[in-house]
PDB file of C-alpha atoms and ligand atoms in Angstrom:
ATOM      1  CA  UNK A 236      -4.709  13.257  -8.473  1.00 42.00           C
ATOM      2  CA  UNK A 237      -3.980  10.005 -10.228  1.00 48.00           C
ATOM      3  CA  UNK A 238      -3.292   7.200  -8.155  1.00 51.00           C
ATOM      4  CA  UNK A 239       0.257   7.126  -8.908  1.00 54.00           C
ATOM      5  CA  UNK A 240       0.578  10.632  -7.447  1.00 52.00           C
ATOM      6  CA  UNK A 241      -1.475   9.339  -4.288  1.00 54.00           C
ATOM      7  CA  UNK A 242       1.047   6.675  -3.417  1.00 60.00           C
ATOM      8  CA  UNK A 243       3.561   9.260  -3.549  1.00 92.00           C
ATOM      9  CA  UNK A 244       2.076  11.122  -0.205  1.00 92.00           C
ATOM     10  CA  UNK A 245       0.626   9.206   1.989  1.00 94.00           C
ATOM     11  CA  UNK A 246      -1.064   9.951   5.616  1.00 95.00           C
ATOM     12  CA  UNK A 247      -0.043   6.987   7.914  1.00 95.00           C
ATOM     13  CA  UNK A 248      -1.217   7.884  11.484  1.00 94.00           C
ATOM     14  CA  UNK A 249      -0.267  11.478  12.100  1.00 95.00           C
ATOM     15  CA  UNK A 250       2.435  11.584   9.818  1.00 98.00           C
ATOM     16  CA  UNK A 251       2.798  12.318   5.996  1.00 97.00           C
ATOM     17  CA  UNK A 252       5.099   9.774   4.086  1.00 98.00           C
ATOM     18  CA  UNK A 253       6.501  11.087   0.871  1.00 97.00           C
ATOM     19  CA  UNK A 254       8.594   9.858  -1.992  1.00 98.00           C
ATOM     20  CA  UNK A 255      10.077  12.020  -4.154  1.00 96.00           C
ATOM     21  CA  UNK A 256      12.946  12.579  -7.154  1.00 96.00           C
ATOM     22  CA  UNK A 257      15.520  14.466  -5.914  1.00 96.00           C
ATOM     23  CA  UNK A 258      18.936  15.196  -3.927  1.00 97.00           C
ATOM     24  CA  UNK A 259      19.455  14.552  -0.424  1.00 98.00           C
ATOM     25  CA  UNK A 260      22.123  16.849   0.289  1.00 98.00           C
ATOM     26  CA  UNK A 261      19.316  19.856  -1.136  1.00 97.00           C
ATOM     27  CA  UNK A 262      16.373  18.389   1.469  1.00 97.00           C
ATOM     28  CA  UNK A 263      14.748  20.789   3.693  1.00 96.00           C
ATOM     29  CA  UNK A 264      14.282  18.582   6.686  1.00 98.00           C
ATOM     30  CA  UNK A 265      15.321  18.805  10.655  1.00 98.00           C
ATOM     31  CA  UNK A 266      17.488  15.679   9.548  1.00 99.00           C
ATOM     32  CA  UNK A 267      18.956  14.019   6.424  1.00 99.00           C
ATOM     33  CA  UNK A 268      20.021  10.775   6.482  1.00 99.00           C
ATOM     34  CA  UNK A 269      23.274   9.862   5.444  1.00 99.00           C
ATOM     35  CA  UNK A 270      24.064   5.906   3.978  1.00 99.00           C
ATOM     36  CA  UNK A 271      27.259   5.974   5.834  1.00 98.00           C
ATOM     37  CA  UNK A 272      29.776   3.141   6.315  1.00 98.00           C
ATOM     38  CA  UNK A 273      30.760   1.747  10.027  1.00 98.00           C
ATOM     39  CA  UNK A 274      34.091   4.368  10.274  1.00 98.00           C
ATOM     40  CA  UNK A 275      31.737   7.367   9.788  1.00 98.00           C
ATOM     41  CA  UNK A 276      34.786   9.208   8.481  1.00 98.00           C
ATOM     42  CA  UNK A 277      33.043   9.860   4.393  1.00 97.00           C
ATOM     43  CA  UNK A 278      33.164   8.000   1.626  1.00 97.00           C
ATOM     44  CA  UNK A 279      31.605   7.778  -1.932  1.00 98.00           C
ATOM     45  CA  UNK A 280      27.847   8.674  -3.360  1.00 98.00           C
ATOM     46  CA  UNK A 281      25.313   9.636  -0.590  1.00 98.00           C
ATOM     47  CA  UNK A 282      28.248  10.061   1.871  1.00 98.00           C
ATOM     48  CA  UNK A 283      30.622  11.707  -0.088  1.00 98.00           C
ATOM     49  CA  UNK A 284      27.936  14.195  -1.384  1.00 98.00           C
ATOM     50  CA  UNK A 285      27.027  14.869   2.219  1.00 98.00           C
ATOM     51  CA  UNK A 286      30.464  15.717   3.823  1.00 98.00           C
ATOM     52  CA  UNK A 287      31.126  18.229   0.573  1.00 98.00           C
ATOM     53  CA  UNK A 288      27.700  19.899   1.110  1.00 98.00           C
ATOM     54  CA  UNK A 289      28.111  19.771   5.131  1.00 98.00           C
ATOM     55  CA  UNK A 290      31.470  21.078   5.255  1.00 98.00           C
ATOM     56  CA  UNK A 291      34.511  19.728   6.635  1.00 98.00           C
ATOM     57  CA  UNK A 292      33.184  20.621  10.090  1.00 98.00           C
ATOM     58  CA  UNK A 293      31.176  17.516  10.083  1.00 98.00           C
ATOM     59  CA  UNK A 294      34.597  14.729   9.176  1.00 98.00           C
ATOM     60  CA  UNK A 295      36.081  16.969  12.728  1.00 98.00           C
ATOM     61  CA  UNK A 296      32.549  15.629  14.651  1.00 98.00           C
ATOM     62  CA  UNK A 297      32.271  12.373  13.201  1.00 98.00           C
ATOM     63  CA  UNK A 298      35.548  11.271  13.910  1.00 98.00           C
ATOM     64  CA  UNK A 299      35.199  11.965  17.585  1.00 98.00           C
ATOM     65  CA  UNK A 300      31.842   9.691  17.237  1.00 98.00           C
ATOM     66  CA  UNK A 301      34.290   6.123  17.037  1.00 97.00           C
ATOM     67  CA  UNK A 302      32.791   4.224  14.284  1.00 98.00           C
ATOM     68  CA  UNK A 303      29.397   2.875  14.186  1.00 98.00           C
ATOM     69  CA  UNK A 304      28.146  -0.809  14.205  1.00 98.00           C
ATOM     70  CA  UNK A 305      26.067  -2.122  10.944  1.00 98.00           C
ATOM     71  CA  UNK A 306      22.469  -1.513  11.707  1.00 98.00           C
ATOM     72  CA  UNK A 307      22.702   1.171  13.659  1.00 98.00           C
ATOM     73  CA  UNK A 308      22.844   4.871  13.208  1.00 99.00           C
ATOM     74  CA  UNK A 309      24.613   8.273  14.864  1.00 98.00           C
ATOM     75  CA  UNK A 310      23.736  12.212  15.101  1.00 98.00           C
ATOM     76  CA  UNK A 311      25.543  15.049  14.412  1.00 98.00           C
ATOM     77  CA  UNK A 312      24.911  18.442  13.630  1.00 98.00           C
ATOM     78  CA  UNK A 313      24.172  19.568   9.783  1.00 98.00           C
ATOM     79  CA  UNK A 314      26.625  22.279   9.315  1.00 98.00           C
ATOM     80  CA  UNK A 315      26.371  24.051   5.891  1.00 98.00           C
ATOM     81  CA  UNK A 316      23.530  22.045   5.152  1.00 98.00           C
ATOM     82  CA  UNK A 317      19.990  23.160   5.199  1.00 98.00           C
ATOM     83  CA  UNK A 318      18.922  20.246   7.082  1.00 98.00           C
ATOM     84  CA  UNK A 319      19.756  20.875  10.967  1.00 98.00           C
ATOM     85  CA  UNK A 320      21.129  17.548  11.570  1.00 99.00           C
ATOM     86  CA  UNK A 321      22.981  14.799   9.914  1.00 99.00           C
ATOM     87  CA  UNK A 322      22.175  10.856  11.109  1.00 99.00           C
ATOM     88  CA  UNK A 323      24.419   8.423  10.260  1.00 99.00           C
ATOM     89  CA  UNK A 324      23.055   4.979   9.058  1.00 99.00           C
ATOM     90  CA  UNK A 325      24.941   2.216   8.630  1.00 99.00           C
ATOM     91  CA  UNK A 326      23.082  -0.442   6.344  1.00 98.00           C
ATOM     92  CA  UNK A 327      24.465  -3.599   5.315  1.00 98.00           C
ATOM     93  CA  UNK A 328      27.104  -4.660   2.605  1.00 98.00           C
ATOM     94  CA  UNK A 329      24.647  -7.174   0.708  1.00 98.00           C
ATOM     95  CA  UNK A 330      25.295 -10.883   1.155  1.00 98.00           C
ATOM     96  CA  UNK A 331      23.063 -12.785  -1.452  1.00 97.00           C
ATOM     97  CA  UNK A 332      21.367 -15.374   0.223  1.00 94.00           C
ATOM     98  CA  UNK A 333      21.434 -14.015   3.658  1.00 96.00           C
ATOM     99  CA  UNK A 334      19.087 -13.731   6.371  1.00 92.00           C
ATOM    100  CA  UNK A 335      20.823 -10.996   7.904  1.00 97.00           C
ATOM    101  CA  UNK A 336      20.353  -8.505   4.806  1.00 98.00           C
ATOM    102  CA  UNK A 337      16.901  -7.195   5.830  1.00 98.00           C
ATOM    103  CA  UNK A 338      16.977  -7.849   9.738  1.00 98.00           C
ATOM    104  CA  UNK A 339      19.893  -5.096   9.154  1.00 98.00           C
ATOM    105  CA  UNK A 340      18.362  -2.880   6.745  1.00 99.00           C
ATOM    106  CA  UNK A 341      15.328  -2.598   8.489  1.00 98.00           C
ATOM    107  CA  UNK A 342      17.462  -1.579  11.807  1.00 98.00           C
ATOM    108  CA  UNK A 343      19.356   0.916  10.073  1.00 99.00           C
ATOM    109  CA  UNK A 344      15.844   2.676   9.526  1.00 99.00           C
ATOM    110  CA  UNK A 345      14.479   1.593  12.286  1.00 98.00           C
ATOM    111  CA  UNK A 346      18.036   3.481  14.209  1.00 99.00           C
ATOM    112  CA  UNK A 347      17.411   6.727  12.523  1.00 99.00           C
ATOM    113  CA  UNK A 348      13.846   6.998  13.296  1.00 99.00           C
ATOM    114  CA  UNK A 349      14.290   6.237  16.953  1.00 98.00           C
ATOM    115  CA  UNK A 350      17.041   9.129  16.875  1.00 98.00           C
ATOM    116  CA  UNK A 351      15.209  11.367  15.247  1.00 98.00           C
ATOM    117  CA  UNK A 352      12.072  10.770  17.500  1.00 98.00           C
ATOM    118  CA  UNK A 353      15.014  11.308  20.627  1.00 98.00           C
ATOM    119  CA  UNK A 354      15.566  14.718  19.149  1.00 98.00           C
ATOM    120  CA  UNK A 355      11.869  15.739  18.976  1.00 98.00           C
ATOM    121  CA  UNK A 356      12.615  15.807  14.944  1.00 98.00           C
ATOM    122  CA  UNK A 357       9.308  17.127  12.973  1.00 98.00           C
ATOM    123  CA  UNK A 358      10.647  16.552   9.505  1.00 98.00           C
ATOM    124  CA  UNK A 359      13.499  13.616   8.354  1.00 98.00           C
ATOM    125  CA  UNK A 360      14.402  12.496   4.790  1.00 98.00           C
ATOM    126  CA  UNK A 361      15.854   9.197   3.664  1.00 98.00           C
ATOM    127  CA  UNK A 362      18.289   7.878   1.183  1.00 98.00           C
ATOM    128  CA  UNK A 363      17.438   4.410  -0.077  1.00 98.00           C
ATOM    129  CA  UNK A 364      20.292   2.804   2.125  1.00 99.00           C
ATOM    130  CA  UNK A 365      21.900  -0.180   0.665  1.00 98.00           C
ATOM    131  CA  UNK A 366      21.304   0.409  -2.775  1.00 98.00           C
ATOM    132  CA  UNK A 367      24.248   1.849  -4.138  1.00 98.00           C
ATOM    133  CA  UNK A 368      27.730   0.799  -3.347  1.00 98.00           C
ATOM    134  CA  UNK A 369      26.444  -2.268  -0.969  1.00 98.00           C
ATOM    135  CA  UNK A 370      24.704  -3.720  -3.508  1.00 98.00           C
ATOM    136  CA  UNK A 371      21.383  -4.434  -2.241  1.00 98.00           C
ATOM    137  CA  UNK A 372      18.614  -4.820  -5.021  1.00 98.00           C
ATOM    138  CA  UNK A 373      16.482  -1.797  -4.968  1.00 98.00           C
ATOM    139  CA  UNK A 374      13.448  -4.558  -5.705  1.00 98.00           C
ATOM    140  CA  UNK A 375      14.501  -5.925  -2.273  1.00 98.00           C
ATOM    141  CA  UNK A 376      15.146  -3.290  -0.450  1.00 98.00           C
ATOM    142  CA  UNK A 377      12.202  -1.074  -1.492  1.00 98.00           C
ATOM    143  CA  UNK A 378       9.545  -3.011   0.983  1.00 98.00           C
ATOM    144  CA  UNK A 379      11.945  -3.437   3.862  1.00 98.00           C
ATOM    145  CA  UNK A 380      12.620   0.572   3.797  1.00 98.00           C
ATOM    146  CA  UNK A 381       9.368   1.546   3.479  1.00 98.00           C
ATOM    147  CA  UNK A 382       7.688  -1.245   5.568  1.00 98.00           C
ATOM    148  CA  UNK A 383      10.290  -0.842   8.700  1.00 98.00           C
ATOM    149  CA  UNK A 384       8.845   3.100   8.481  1.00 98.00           C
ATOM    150  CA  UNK A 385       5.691   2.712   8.040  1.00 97.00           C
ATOM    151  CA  UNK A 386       5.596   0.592  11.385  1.00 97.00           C
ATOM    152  CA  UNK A 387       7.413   3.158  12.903  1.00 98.00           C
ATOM    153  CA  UNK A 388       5.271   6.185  12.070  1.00 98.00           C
ATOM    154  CA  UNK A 389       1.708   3.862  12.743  1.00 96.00           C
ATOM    155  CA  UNK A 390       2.269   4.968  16.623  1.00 96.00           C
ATOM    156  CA  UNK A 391       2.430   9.089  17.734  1.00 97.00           C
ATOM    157  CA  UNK A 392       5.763  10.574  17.085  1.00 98.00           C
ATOM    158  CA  UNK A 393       7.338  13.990  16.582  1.00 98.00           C
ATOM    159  CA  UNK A 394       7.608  13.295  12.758  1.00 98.00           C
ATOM    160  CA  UNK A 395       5.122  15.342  10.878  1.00 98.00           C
ATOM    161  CA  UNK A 396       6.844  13.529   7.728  1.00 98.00           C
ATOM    162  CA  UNK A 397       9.272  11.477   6.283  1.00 98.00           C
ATOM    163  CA  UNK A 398      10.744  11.418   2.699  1.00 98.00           C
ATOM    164  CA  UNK A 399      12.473   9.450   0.295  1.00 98.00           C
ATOM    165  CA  UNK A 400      14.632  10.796  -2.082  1.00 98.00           C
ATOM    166  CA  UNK A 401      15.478   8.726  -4.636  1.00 98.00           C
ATOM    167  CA  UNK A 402      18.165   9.596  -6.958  1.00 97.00           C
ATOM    168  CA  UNK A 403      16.312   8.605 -10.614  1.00 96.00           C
ATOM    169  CA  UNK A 404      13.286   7.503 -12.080  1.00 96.00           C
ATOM    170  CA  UNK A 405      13.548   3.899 -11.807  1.00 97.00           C
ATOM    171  CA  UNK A 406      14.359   3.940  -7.531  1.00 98.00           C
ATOM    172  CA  UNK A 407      11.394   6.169  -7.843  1.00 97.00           C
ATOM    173  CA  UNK A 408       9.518   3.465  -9.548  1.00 97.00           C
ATOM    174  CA  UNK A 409      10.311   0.617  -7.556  1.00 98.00           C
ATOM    175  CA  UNK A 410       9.610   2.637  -3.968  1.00 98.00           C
ATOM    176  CA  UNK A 411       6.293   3.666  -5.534  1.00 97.00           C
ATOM    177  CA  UNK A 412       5.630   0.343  -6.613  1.00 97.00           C
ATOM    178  CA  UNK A 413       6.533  -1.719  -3.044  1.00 97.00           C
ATOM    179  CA  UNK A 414       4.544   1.384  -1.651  1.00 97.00           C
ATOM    180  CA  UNK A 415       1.383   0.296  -3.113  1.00 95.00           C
ATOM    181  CA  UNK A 416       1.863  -3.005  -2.425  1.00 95.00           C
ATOM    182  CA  UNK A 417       2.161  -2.473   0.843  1.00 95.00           C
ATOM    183  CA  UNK A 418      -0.964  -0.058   0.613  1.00 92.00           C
ATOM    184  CA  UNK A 419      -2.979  -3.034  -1.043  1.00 92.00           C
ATOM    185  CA  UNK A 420      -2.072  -5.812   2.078  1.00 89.00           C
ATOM    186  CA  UNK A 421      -3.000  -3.211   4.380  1.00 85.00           C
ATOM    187  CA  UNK A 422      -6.446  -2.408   2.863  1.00 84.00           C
ATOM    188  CA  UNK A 423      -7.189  -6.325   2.773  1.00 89.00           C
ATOM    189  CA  UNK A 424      -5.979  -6.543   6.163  1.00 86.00           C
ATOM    190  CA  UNK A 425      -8.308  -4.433   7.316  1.00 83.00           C
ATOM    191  CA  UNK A 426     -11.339  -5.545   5.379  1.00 83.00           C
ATOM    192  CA  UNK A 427     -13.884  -7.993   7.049  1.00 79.00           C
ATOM    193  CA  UNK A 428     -13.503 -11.524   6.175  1.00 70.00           C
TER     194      UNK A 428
HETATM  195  N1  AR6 B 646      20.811  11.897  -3.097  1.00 81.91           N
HETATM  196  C1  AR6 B 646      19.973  10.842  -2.995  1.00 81.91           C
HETATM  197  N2  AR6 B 646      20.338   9.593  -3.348  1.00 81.91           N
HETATM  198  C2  AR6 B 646      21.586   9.405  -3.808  1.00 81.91           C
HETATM  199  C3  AR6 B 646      22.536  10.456  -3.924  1.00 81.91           C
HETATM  200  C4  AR6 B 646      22.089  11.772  -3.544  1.00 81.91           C
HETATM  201  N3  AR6 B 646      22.899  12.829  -3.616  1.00 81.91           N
HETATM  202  N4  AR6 B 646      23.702   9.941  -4.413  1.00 81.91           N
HETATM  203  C5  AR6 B 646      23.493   8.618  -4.593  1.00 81.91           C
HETATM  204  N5  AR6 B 646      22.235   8.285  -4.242  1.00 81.91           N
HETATM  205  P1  AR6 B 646      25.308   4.751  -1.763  1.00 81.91           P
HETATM  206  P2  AR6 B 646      25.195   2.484   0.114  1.00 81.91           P
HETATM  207  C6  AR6 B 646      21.569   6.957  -4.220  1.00 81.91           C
HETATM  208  O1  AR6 B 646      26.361   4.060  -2.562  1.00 81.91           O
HETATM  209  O2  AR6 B 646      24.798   1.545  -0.945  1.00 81.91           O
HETATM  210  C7  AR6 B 646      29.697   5.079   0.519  1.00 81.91           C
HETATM  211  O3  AR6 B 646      30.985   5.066  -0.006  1.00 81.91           O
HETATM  212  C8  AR6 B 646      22.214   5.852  -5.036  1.00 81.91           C
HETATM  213  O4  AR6 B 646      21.730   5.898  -6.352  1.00 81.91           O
HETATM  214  O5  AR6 B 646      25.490   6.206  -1.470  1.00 81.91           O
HETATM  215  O6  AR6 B 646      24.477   2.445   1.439  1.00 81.91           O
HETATM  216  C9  AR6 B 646      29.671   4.986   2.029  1.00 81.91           C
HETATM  217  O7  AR6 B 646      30.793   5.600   2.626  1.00 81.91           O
HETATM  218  C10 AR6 B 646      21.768   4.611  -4.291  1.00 81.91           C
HETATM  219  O8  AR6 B 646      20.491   4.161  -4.725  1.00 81.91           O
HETATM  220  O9  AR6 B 646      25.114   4.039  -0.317  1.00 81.91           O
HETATM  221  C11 AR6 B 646      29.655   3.511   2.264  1.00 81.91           C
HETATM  222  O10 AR6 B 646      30.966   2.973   2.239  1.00 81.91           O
HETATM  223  C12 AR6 B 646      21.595   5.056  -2.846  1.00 81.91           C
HETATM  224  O11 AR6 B 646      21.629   6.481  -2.890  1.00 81.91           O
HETATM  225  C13 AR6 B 646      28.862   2.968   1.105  1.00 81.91           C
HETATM  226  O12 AR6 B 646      28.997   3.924   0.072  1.00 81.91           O
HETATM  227  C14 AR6 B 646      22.652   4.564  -1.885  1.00 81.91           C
HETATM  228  O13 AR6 B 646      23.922   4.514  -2.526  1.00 81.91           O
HETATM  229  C15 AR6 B 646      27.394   2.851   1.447  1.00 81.91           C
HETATM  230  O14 AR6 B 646      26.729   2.255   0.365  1.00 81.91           O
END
């Protein structure tokens, strides 16, 4: 395996982290993610791909749900999706210059993995939240994503593992790129001074 293909699957704790080219709406998972906005009632890419897949069932459950604040995230049920359950992230609308950008990113994750864990979730796949519509730069938002998880998934959980699916080849780049960076500060970290 080259090391390029290593990064991609990684064994953090007792959980496997994977990235991977692909379609969320098409994942396999006990939970997708959805990128949603704070009505939850659909919108454009990741969401809009999600309620067509899911069915119209899911618009009649989300609506009942009242919105959802920035940084935070919501379940419902999957519908005509393979994926069991849907959970609703709400990352934010990119403000250049801001603190608040990754504080809020990295609770949108941070959201969804808590619910997931509350569910007793085995498998969950992400989106790169942000990156599309809100305009966060996928060079930014790469380490925050996969940092804020990789924290998460350092302690026991139910997760056996979490994705990424990234859309194309360069998000796929960038995520495997931040990944080994974060690999690298790790492995000094832990090395004797
Ligand atoms: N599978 C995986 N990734 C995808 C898919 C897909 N099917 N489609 C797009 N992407 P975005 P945001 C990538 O805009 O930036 C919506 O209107 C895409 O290339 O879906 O969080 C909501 O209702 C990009 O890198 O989400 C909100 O109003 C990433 O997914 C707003 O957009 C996220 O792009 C949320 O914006």
């Amino acid at each position: 395996m080259s090391d390029l293909e290593d990064a991609r699957r990684i064994r953090i704790g007792q959980t496997w982290l994977e990235l991977v080219l692909g379609d969320i709406t098409q994942q396999d998972a006990d939970a997708i993610v959805n990128a949603a906005n704070s009505s939850l009632l659909g919108g454009g890419g990741v969401d809009g791909a999600i309620h067509r897949a899911a069915g119209p069932q899911l618009l009649e459950e989300t609506r009942k749900l009242g919105g959802c604040p920035t940084g935070e995230a919501r379940i419902t049920r999957g519908y005509n999706l393979k994926a069991r359950y849907v959970i609703h992230a709400v990352g934010p609308v990119y403000q250049p210059g801001s603190p608040r950008n990754q504080a809020l990113l990295a609770s949108a994750y941070r959201s969804s993995l808590e619910l997931a864990v509350q569910y007793g979730l085995r498998s969950l796949a992400f989106p790169s939240i942000s990156t599309g519509a809100y305009g966060y730069p996928l060079e930014e938002a790469a380490p925050v994503a996969l940092q804020t998880v990789c924290d998460f998934i350092a302690a026991p959980t139910s997760l056996e593992w979490v994705r990424f699916v990234l859309f194309n080849a360069l998000a796929l780049a960038v995520y495997t790129q931040a990944l080994q960076m974060i690999l690298r500060r790790q492995r000094a970290d832990s090395e004797p001074a």
